[in-house]
mmCIF file of C-alpha atoms in Angstrom:
data_model
loop_
_atom_site.group_PDB
_atom_site.id
_atom_site.type_symbol
_atom_site.label_atom_id
_atom_site.label_comp_id
_atom_site.label_asym_id
_atom_site.label_seq_id
_atom_site.Cartn_x
_atom_site.Cartn_y
_atom_site.Cartn_z
ATOM 1 C CA MET Z 1 0.000 0.000 0.000
ATOM 2 C CA SER Z 2 1.371 3.438 -0.955
ATOM 3 C CA ARG Z 3 2.000 6.105 1.684
ATOM 4 C CA VAL Z 4 -0.895 8.215 0.304
ATOM 5 C CA LYS Z 5 -3.331 5.293 0.410
ATOM 6 C CA ARG Z 6 -2.143 4.369 3.926
ATOM 7 C CA ALA Z 7 -2.681 7.967 5.156
ATOM 8 C CA THR Z 8 -6.126 8.039 3.535
ATOM 9 C CA ALA Z 9 -7.092 4.799 5.264
ATOM 10 C CA ILE Z 10 -5.914 6.090 8.650
ATOM 11 C CA SER Z 11 -7.903 9.315 8.166
ATOM 12 C CA ALA Z 12 -10.995 7.319 7.309
ATOM 13 C CA ILE Z 13 -10.629 5.191 10.440
ATOM 14 C CA ALA Z 14 -10.182 8.324 12.586
ATOM 15 C CA ALA Z 15 -13.256 9.926 11.042
ATOM 16 C CA ALA Z 16 -15.296 6.798 11.634
ATOM 17 C CA THR Z 17 -14.151 6.714 15.264
ATOM 18 C CA LEU Z 18 -15.225 10.314 15.778
ATOM 19 C CA LEU Z 19 -18.590 9.586 14.129
ATOM 20 C CA LEU Z 20 -19.209 6.575 16.376
ATOM 21 C CA SER Z 21 -18.298 8.640 19.435
ATOM 22 C CA ALA Z 22 -20.704 11.403 18.403
ATOM 23 C CA CYS Z 23 -23.488 8.871 17.798
ATOM 24 C CA ALA Z 24 -22.895 7.324 21.222
ATOM 25 C CA GLN Z 25 -23.162 10.758 22.850
ATOM 26 C CA GLY Z 26 -26.348 11.453 20.916
ATOM 27 C CA ALA Z 27 -27.830 8.165 22.040
ATOM 28 C CA SER Z 28 -27.126 8.989 25.665
ATOM 29 C CA GLY Z 29 -28.941 12.312 25.400
ATOM 30 C CA GLY Z 30 -26.128 14.833 24.749
ATOM 31 C CA THR Z 31 -22.490 15.548 25.342
ATOM 32 C CA ALA Z 32 -20.606 13.795 28.119
ATOM 33 C CA PRO Z 33 -20.695 15.674 31.440
ATOM 34 C CA GLU Z 34 -17.723 17.885 32.160
ATOM 35 C CA GLY Z 35 -16.063 18.700 35.473
ATOM 36 C CA PRO Z 36 -16.143 22.261 36.801
ATOM 37 C CA SER Z 37 -14.047 24.739 34.834
ATOM 38 C CA LEU Z 38 -10.932 25.867 36.654
ATOM 39 C CA SER Z 39 -10.871 29.238 38.388
ATOM 40 C CA THR Z 40 -7.884 30.736 40.177
ATOM 41 C CA VAL Z 41 -8.576 32.423 43.503
ATOM 42 C CA LYS Z 42 -5.873 34.617 44.992
ATOM 43 C CA ILE Z 43 -5.848 34.236 48.761
ATOM 44 C CA GLY Z 44 -3.777 35.161 51.785
ATOM 45 C CA ILE Z 45 -3.382 32.185 54.159
ATOM 46 C CA PRO Z 46 -0.842 32.710 56.953
ATOM 47 C CA ALA Z 47 0.282 29.567 58.783
ATOM 48 C CA ALA Z 48 -2.180 30.137 61.645
ATOM 49 C CA ILE Z 49 -4.240 27.447 63.369
ATOM 50 C CA SER Z 50 -7.414 29.457 62.727
ATOM 51 C CA ASN Z 51 -6.859 28.658 59.043
ATOM 52 C CA ALA Z 52 -7.156 24.939 59.773
ATOM 53 C CA PRO Z 53 -10.357 24.479 57.698
ATOM 54 C CA LEU Z 54 -8.614 25.940 54.658
ATOM 55 C CA PHE Z 55 -5.668 23.596 55.071
ATOM 56 C CA ILE Z 56 -8.041 20.634 55.428
ATOM 57 C CA ALA Z 57 -10.034 21.679 52.355
ATOM 58 C CA ILE Z 58 -6.827 22.020 50.349
ATOM 59 C CA ASP Z 59 -5.429 18.625 51.325
ATOM 60 C CA ARG Z 60 -8.729 16.784 50.936
ATOM 61 C CA GLY Z 61 -9.323 18.180 47.476
ATOM 62 C CA TYR Z 62 -12.456 20.175 48.263
ATOM 63 C CA PHE Z 63 -11.273 23.194 46.263
ATOM 64 C CA ASP Z 64 -10.196 20.935 43.383
ATOM 65 C CA ALA Z 65 -13.671 19.383 43.339
ATOM 66 C CA GLU Z 66 -15.170 22.856 42.970
ATOM 67 C CA GLY Z 67 -12.830 23.674 40.082
ATOM 68 C CA ILE Z 68 -10.810 26.139 42.156
ATOM 69 C CA THR Z 69 -7.060 26.569 42.178
ATOM 70 C CA LEU Z 70 -5.753 28.613 45.106
ATOM 71 C CA GLU Z 71 -2.906 31.031 44.552
ATOM 72 C CA ASN Z 72 -1.527 31.778 48.009
ATOM 73 C CA ALA Z 73 0.112 35.142 48.628
ATOM 74 C CA SER Z 74 2.328 35.571 51.684
ATOM 75 C CA PHE Z 75 1.080 37.992 54.344
ATOM 76 C CA LYS Z 76 1.994 38.327 58.020
ATOM 77 C CA SER Z 77 -1.406 39.587 59.136
ATOM 78 C CA ALA Z 78 -4.884 40.597 58.025
ATOM 79 C CA ALA Z 79 -3.804 44.253 58.198
ATOM 80 C CA ASP Z 80 -1.371 43.632 55.338
ATOM 81 C CA MET Z 81 -4.193 42.211 53.205
ATOM 82 C CA ILE Z 82 -6.501 45.228 53.407
ATOM 83 C CA ALA Z 83 -4.994 47.273 50.574
ATOM 84 C CA PRO Z 84 -4.708 44.320 48.119
ATOM 85 C CA LEU Z 85 -8.297 43.312 48.945
ATOM 86 C CA GLY Z 86 -9.496 46.857 48.335
ATOM 87 C CA SER Z 87 -7.748 47.055 44.970
ATOM 88 C CA GLY Z 88 -8.932 43.586 43.909
ATOM 89 C CA GLN Z 89 -5.371 42.231 43.647
ATOM 90 C CA LEU Z 90 -6.353 39.729 46.336
ATOM 91 C CA ASP Z 91 -9.661 37.840 46.173
ATOM 92 C CA VAL Z 92 -9.858 36.362 49.682
ATOM 93 C CA GLY Z 93 -8.267 37.497 52.930
ATOM 94 C CA THR Z 94 -8.062 35.745 56.292
ATOM 95 C CA GLY Z 95 -7.370 37.144 59.741
ATOM 96 C CA ALA Z 96 -8.747 38.883 62.785
ATOM 97 C CA SER Z 97 -11.617 41.304 62.962
ATOM 98 C CA SER Z 98 -9.998 44.681 63.576
ATOM 99 C CA ALA Z 99 -10.416 48.429 63.603
ATOM 100 C CA GLY Z 100 -8.343 48.514 60.411
ATOM 101 C CA VAL Z 101 -11.009 46.654 58.447
ATOM 102 C CA PHE Z 102 -13.673 49.180 59.409
ATOM 103 C CA ASN Z 103 -11.379 52.176 58.952
ATOM 104 C CA ALA Z 104 -10.608 50.993 55.446
ATOM 105 C CA ALA Z 105 -14.324 50.718 54.680
ATOM 106 C CA ALA Z 106 -14.903 54.229 56.024
ATOM 107 C CA GLN Z 107 -12.218 55.482 53.635
ATOM 108 C CA GLY Z 108 -13.786 53.811 50.624
ATOM 109 C CA VAL Z 109 -11.662 50.662 50.472
ATOM 110 C CA HIS Z 110 -14.077 48.076 49.135
ATOM 111 C CA MET Z 111 -14.107 44.611 50.688
ATOM 112 C CA LYS Z 112 -16.535 42.494 52.672
ATOM 113 C CA ILE Z 113 -16.442 40.342 55.789
ATOM 114 C CA ALA Z 114 -17.949 37.208 54.262
ATOM 115 C CA SER Z 115 -17.788 34.480 56.912
ATOM 116 C CA ASP Z 116 -16.796 33.417 60.399
ATOM 117 C CA LYS Z 117 -13.262 32.102 60.839
ATOM 118 C CA ALA Z 118 -12.857 31.933 64.636
ATOM 119 C CA ILE Z 119 -15.026 32.662 67.639
ATOM 120 C CA VAL Z 120 -14.509 32.506 71.380
ATOM 121 C CA GLY Z 121 -16.401 29.542 72.723
ATOM 122 C CA GLU Z 122 -17.488 29.257 76.323
ATOM 123 C CA GLY Z 123 -15.090 27.290 78.517
ATOM 124 C CA ASN Z 124 -12.527 26.444 75.845
ATOM 125 C CA SER Z 125 -11.171 29.730 74.551
ATOM 126 C CA ALA Z 126 -8.174 29.708 72.225
ATOM 127 C CA TYR Z 127 -7.318 33.168 73.593
ATOM 128 C CA ALA Z 128 -6.076 33.725 77.129
ATOM 129 C CA LEU Z 129 -4.169 35.814 79.630
ATOM 130 C CA VAL Z 130 -0.956 34.073 80.628
ATOM 131 C CA VAL Z 131 1.144 35.146 83.613
ATOM 132 C CA ARG Z 132 4.748 34.321 84.466
ATOM 133 C CA LYS Z 133 4.854 31.152 86.523
ATOM 134 C CA ASP Z 134 7.081 32.610 89.242
ATOM 135 C CA LEU Z 135 4.489 35.339 89.906
ATOM 136 C CA ILE Z 136 1.768 32.717 90.258
ATOM 137 C CA ASP Z 137 3.875 30.362 92.391
ATOM 138 C CA SER Z 138 4.931 33.127 94.780
ATOM 139 C CA GLY Z 139 1.363 34.304 95.289
ATOM 140 C CA ALA Z 140 2.197 37.736 93.876
ATOM 141 C CA PHE Z 141 -0.479 37.279 91.231
ATOM 142 C CA THR Z 142 -3.898 35.975 92.226
ATOM 143 C CA SER Z 143 -6.437 38.167 90.398
ATOM 144 C CA PHE Z 144 -6.860 40.624 87.536
ATOM 145 C CA ALA Z 145 -6.286 43.444 90.051
ATOM 146 C CA ASP Z 146 -2.679 42.236 90.354
ATOM 147 C CA LEU Z 147 -2.000 43.383 86.801
ATOM 148 C CA ARG Z 148 -1.430 46.868 88.239
ATOM 149 C CA GLY Z 149 2.081 48.042 87.495
ATOM 150 C CA LEU Z 150 3.022 44.929 85.522
ATOM 151 C CA THR Z 151 4.462 44.843 82.020
ATOM 152 C CA VAL Z 152 1.855 43.169 79.820
ATOM 153 C CA SER Z 153 1.949 42.478 76.081
ATOM 154 C CA SER Z 154 -0.810 42.334 73.514
ATOM 155 C CA TYR Z 155 -0.960 42.338 69.738
ATOM 156 C CA GLY Z 156 -1.653 46.058 69.405
ATOM 157 C CA ALA Z 157 -4.414 48.651 69.548
ATOM 158 C CA GLY Z 158 -7.315 48.038 67.196
ATOM 159 C CA GLY Z 159 -7.270 44.269 67.448
ATOM 160 C CA ALA Z 160 -9.883 41.952 68.892
ATOM 161 C CA VAL Z 161 -7.458 40.640 71.543
ATOM 162 C CA ASP Z 162 -6.963 44.086 73.079
ATOM 163 C CA ILE Z 163 -10.699 44.186 73.806
ATOM 164 C CA TYR Z 164 -10.653 41.119 76.030
ATOM 165 C CA LEU Z 165 -7.526 42.407 77.781
ATOM 166 C CA ASP Z 166 -9.326 45.693 78.446
ATOM 167 C CA LYS Z 167 -12.261 43.751 79.926
ATOM 168 C CA MET Z 168 -9.896 41.797 82.184
ATOM 169 C CA LEU Z 169 -8.379 45.047 83.426
ATOM 170 C CA GLU Z 170 -11.839 46.461 84.026
ATOM 171 C CA LYS Z 171 -12.780 43.368 86.028
ATOM 172 C CA GLY Z 172 -9.761 44.079 88.239
ATOM 173 C CA GLY Z 173 -10.734 47.719 88.638
ATOM 174 C CA LEU Z 174 -7.961 48.842 86.291
ATOM 175 C CA ALA Z 175 -7.413 50.499 82.917
ATOM 176 C CA PHE Z 176 -4.625 50.430 80.329
ATOM 177 C CA ASP Z 177 -2.953 53.377 82.107
ATOM 178 C CA ASP Z 178 -2.426 51.142 85.147
ATOM 179 C CA ILE Z 179 -0.123 48.725 83.304
ATOM 180 C CA ASN Z 180 2.978 48.994 81.169
ATOM 181 C CA LEU Z 181 1.499 47.840 77.858
ATOM 182 C CA ARG Z 182 3.806 46.530 75.156
ATOM 183 C CA THR Z 183 2.930 45.489 71.606
ATOM 184 C CA LEU Z 184 4.466 42.134 70.723
ATOM 185 C CA GLY Z 185 3.701 39.394 68.244
ATOM 186 C CA GLY Z 186 3.032 35.917 69.596
ATOM 187 C CA PRO Z 187 6.551 34.439 69.151
ATOM 188 C CA ASP Z 188 8.167 37.576 70.609
ATOM 189 C CA ALA Z 189 5.854 37.407 73.630
ATOM 190 C CA VAL Z 190 6.897 33.785 74.204
ATOM 191 C CA THR Z 191 10.555 34.868 74.299
ATOM 192 C CA ALA Z 192 9.822 37.897 76.477
ATOM 193 C CA LEU Z 193 8.006 35.751 79.048
ATOM 194 C CA ALA Z 194 10.923 33.311 79.137
ATOM 195 C CA ASN Z 195 13.547 35.999 79.791
ATOM 196 C CA GLY Z 196 11.395 38.031 82.190
ATOM 197 C CA ALA Z 197 11.046 41.058 79.913
ATOM 198 C CA ILE Z 198 7.272 40.962 80.416
ATOM 199 C CA ASP Z 199 5.137 39.726 83.279
ATOM 200 C CA ALA Z 200 1.995 38.684 81.437
ATOM 201 C CA ALA Z 201 0.551 38.528 77.940
ATOM 202 C CA ALA Z 202 -2.774 38.430 76.151
ATOM 203 C CA LEU Z 203 -2.084 35.602 73.731
ATOM 204 C CA ALA Z 204 -3.684 33.313 71.189
ATOM 205 C CA GLU Z 205 -2.935 29.661 70.664
ATOM 206 C CA PRO Z 206 -0.570 27.956 69.989
ATOM 207 C CA GLN Z 207 1.626 30.390 71.930
ATOM 208 C CA VAL Z 208 -0.497 29.809 75.055
ATOM 209 C CA ALA Z 209 0.249 26.076 74.901
ATOM 210 C CA GLN Z 210 3.914 26.751 74.176
ATOM 211 C CA VAL Z 211 4.565 28.902 77.259
ATOM 212 C CA VAL Z 212 2.606 26.519 79.479
ATOM 213 C CA ALA Z 213 4.580 23.506 78.180
ATOM 214 C CA ALA Z 214 7.854 25.388 78.668
ATOM 215 C CA GLY Z 215 6.928 26.164 82.268
ATOM 216 C CA THR Z 216 7.526 29.881 81.841
ATOM 217 C CA ALA Z 217 3.911 30.973 82.248
ATOM 218 C CA VAL Z 218 0.526 29.826 83.490
ATOM 219 C CA ARG Z 219 -2.749 30.110 81.619
ATOM 220 C CA PHE Z 220 -4.526 32.313 84.147
ATOM 221 C CA ALA Z 221 -7.854 32.898 82.358
ATOM 222 C CA GLY Z 222 -9.374 32.259 78.970
ATOM 223 C CA SER Z 223 -10.920 35.260 77.243
ATOM 224 C CA ASP Z 224 -14.331 33.607 77.591
ATOM 225 C CA VAL Z 225 -14.255 34.543 81.297
ATOM 226 C CA VAL Z 226 -14.806 38.185 80.358
ATOM 227 C CA TYR Z 227 -16.027 38.055 76.751
ATOM 228 C CA PRO Z 228 -17.638 34.793 75.601
ATOM 229 C CA ASN Z 229 -18.944 34.620 72.035
ATOM 230 C CA GLN Z 230 -16.543 37.176 70.638
ATOM 231 C CA GLN Z 231 -16.010 37.193 66.873
ATOM 232 C CA ILE Z 232 -12.221 36.990 66.618
ATOM 233 C CA GLY Z 233 -11.424 35.708 63.129
ATOM 234 C CA VAL Z 234 -13.083 36.543 59.810
ATOM 235 C CA LEU Z 235 -12.826 35.592 56.154
ATOM 236 C CA MET Z 236 -12.973 38.535 53.735
ATOM 237 C CA PHE Z 237 -13.780 38.904 50.031
ATOM 238 C CA SER Z 238 -12.727 41.731 47.759
ATOM 239 C CA ASP Z 239 -15.641 43.576 46.177
ATOM 240 C CA ARG Z 240 -14.266 42.715 42.737
ATOM 241 C CA PHE Z 241 -14.304 38.990 43.495
ATOM 242 C CA ALA Z 242 -17.787 39.069 45.041
ATOM 243 C CA SER Z 243 -19.369 41.115 42.243
ATOM 244 C CA SER Z 244 -17.533 39.697 39.214
ATOM 245 C CA GLU Z 245 -17.268 36.015 40.182
ATOM 246 C CA PRO Z 246 -20.298 35.183 42.349
ATOM 247 C CA GLU Z 247 -20.412 31.512 41.290
ATOM 248 C CA THR Z 248 -16.736 31.035 42.102
ATOM 249 C CA ALA Z 249 -17.213 32.874 45.412
ATOM 250 C CA THR Z 250 -20.019 30.487 46.374
ATOM 251 C CA ALA Z 251 -17.994 27.460 45.242
ATOM 252 C CA PHE Z 252 -15.095 28.687 47.362
ATOM 253 C CA MET Z 253 -17.394 28.889 50.381
ATOM 254 C CA ARG Z 254 -18.679 25.342 49.821
ATOM 255 C CA ALA Z 255 -15.134 23.992 49.867
ATOM 256 C CA TYR Z 256 -14.239 26.113 52.886
ATOM 257 C CA LEU Z 257 -17.346 25.068 54.802
ATOM 258 C CA LYS Z 258 -16.591 21.388 54.195
ATOM 259 C CA GLY Z 259 -13.217 22.049 55.791
ATOM 260 C CA VAL Z 260 -14.892 23.796 58.742
ATOM 261 C CA ARG Z 261 -17.171 20.810 59.334
ATOM 262 C CA ASP Z 262 -14.307 18.321 59.157
ATOM 263 C CA TYR Z 263 -12.354 20.485 61.583
ATOM 264 C CA SER Z 264 -15.262 20.809 64.010
ATOM 265 C CA GLU Z 265 -15.724 17.029 64.091
ATOM 266 C CA ALA Z 266 -12.091 16.684 65.151
ATOM 267 C CA ILE Z 267 -12.368 19.003 68.176
ATOM 268 C CA ILE Z 268 -13.385 17.480 71.524
ATOM 269 C CA ASP Z 269 -13.714 19.743 74.570
ATOM 270 C CA GLY Z 270 -11.784 22.442 72.746
ATOM 271 C CA LYS Z 271 -8.834 20.278 71.711
ATOM 272 C CA ILE Z 272 -7.876 18.024 68.810
ATOM 273 C CA GLY Z 273 -9.038 14.525 69.727
ATOM 274 C CA GLY Z 274 -10.522 11.207 68.654
ATOM 275 C CA THR Z 275 -10.010 9.446 65.347
ATOM 276 C CA LYS Z 276 -11.068 12.550 63.407
ATOM 277 C CA GLY Z 277 -8.397 14.476 65.272
ATOM 278 C CA ASP Z 278 -5.810 11.873 64.372
ATOM 279 C CA GLU Z 279 -6.732 12.391 60.728
ATOM 280 C CA ILE Z 280 -6.412 16.183 60.639
ATOM 281 C CA LEU Z 281 -3.353 16.532 62.895
ATOM 282 C CA PRO Z 282 -0.784 15.704 60.157
ATOM 283 C CA ILE Z 283 -2.482 18.244 57.876
ATOM 284 C CA LEU Z 284 -2.143 21.016 60.459
ATOM 285 C CA VAL Z 285 1.451 20.089 61.284
ATOM 286 C CA SER Z 286 2.313 20.195 57.581
ATOM 287 C CA HIS Z 287 0.745 23.597 56.913
ATOM 288 C CA THR Z 288 1.589 25.430 60.148
ATOM 289 C CA GLY Z 289 4.980 23.951 61.038
ATOM 290 C CA ILE Z 290 3.772 23.543 64.635
ATOM 291 C CA ASP Z 291 4.633 20.228 66.261
ATOM 292 C CA GLY Z 292 1.862 17.756 66.948
ATOM 293 C CA ALA Z 293 2.290 17.748 70.746
ATOM 294 C CA THR Z 294 1.784 21.520 70.928
ATOM 295 C CA LEU Z 295 -1.267 21.348 68.697
ATOM 296 C CA ARG Z 296 -2.819 18.615 70.837
ATOM 297 C CA ASN Z 297 -2.283 20.687 73.980
ATOM 298 C CA ALA Z 298 -3.670 23.888 72.468
ATOM 299 C CA TYR Z 299 -7.266 24.993 72.815
ATOM 300 C CA MET Z 300 -8.389 25.310 69.210
ATOM 301 C CA PRO Z 301 -10.518 28.178 67.885
ATOM 302 C CA GLU Z 302 -14.230 27.421 67.703
ATOM 303 C CA MET Z 303 -15.967 27.826 64.342
ATOM 304 C CA ASN Z 304 -19.562 27.907 63.225
ATOM 305 C CA PRO Z 305 -20.409 24.925 60.954
ATOM 306 C CA LYS Z 306 -22.673 27.236 58.942
ATOM 307 C CA GLY Z 307 -20.077 29.997 58.754
ATOM 308 C CA GLU Z 308 -22.410 32.375 60.558
ATOM 309 C CA LEU Z 309 -20.954 35.547 62.062
ATOM 310 C CA LEU Z 310 -21.624 36.800 65.583
ATOM 311 C CA MET Z 311 -23.107 40.106 64.497
ATOM 312 C CA GLU Z 312 -23.677 41.436 68.011
ATOM 313 C CA SER Z 313 -19.986 40.925 68.787
ATOM 314 C CA LEU Z 314 -18.912 42.754 65.621
ATOM 315 C CA LYS Z 315 -21.201 45.650 66.515
ATOM 316 C CA HIS Z 316 -19.953 45.720 70.111
ATOM 317 C CA ASP Z 317 -16.321 45.795 68.977
ATOM 318 C CA LEU Z 318 -16.954 48.524 66.420
ATOM 319 C CA VAL Z 319 -18.542 50.694 69.126
ATOM 320 C CA TYR Z 320 -15.480 50.031 71.305
ATOM 321 C CA TRP Z 321 -13.021 51.020 68.567
ATOM 322 C CA LYS Z 322 -14.985 54.166 67.766
ATOM 323 C CA ALA Z 323 -15.013 55.161 71.448
ATOM 324 C CA LYS Z 324 -11.237 54.693 71.582
ATOM 325 C CA GLY Z 325 -10.791 56.834 68.452
ATOM 326 C CA LEU Z 326 -9.437 53.850 66.523
ATOM 327 C CA VAL Z 327 -12.167 53.933 63.875
ATOM 328 C CA LYS Z 328 -12.913 57.274 62.270
ATOM 329 C CA GLY Z 329 -15.663 57.937 59.793
ATOM 330 C CA ASP Z 330 -19.249 56.972 59.206
ATOM 331 C CA VAL Z 331 -19.222 53.191 58.943
ATOM 332 C CA GLU Z 332 -21.443 50.480 60.417
ATOM 333 C CA VAL Z 333 -21.120 46.709 60.558
ATOM 334 C CA ASP Z 334 -23.823 46.217 57.925
ATOM 335 C CA ASP Z 335 -21.728 48.293 55.503
ATOM 336 C CA VAL Z 336 -18.889 45.783 55.731
ATOM 337 C CA VAL Z 337 -20.614 42.395 56.108
ATOM 338 C CA ASP Z 338 -21.985 40.327 53.206
ATOM 339 C CA THR Z 339 -23.038 36.777 54.090
ATOM 340 C CA THR Z 340 -24.651 36.055 50.709
ATOM 341 C CA PHE Z 341 -22.075 33.475 49.679
ATOM 342 C CA ILE Z 342 -21.675 31.603 52.950
ATOM 343 C CA ASP Z 343 -25.474 31.431 53.340
ATOM 344 C CA LYS Z 344 -25.811 29.949 49.851
ATOM 345 C CA ALA Z 345 -22.969 27.488 50.488
ATOM 346 C CA ALA Z 346 -24.532 26.346 53.776
ATOM 347 C CA ALA Z 347 -27.864 25.811 52.016
ATOM 348 C CA ASP Z 348 -26.145 23.838 49.245
ATOM 349 C CA LEU Z 349 -24.370 21.559 51.728
ATOM 350 C CA GLY Z 350 -27.387 21.036 53.941
ATOM 351 C CA ARG Z 351 -27.630 20.565 57.682
ATOM 352 C CA SER Z 352 -24.525 20.044 59.776
ATOM 353 C CA GLU Z 353 -24.583 17.566 62.654
ATOM 354 C CA ARG Z 354 -22.655 19.963 64.917
#
């Protein structure tokens, strides 16, 4: 057979194969079903334990199943994400509720608080006041009133943690002027407690578990003692992402909420436990770099399995920040919150058992 005849025969076979395939599709009622088209979502995910549901959703393929590829940008805090969210360079931001979020909104920076990411549960708070162990052991520190004159660290004015510290001071009959307040990040506070540079600290996990395990400080009181049901962590959408890609935004929330539910099933009495806990622990170790023993000893942030926000807490905190002069401008919580996508995702997934 000549080369031309051979090529013609091959072409005929290929055409016949395509025709048979088309006929088979027609017989089954249309084209074969396709998976979701891929969408890239730019997100800021620091290696924080409050991002556990995102790490779980990534590793278990929940975003892949929704046709979403995450492009993670490196940020130290939610404050660093505000400008990129406002400009639409970042689609999704993660972090703490803060005065900065509301100030940005008051100045016309467009973004939305879209979902819960961490709340203070009752009895098992992931946020606490820790006090140097020698002060506790000696009896020098027995109540919030003993904070007077001490050097105490927090994460900085305008954050949610400062509010619970303020309430602890108030419970002891004190105010910020009665202590030597220092602004330190979690790891720096751990070091400062160890070398005696500070006497106490308002901390979040896993640093609370770290100082307790090291024997340098004692967990004196969880933040739930003075402020239960506080909205600490939030998930934020840029206005561009929410308005231009609503289907992708809802798909993102479905994947995220699956991660939240898996995470919640692995938390027993505030800590990672049971067989579900055994399953998620390696995921958290891998993404956060925190050792498994510390994670097991830490009180983990509580999260709502429907992604619902504690609106009264957000309103309370905004009033607080305005009174302190930390939020300037005419802005209200309803101007910043949009739960459209998390509500739709929760409805799509159906009832949670927790």
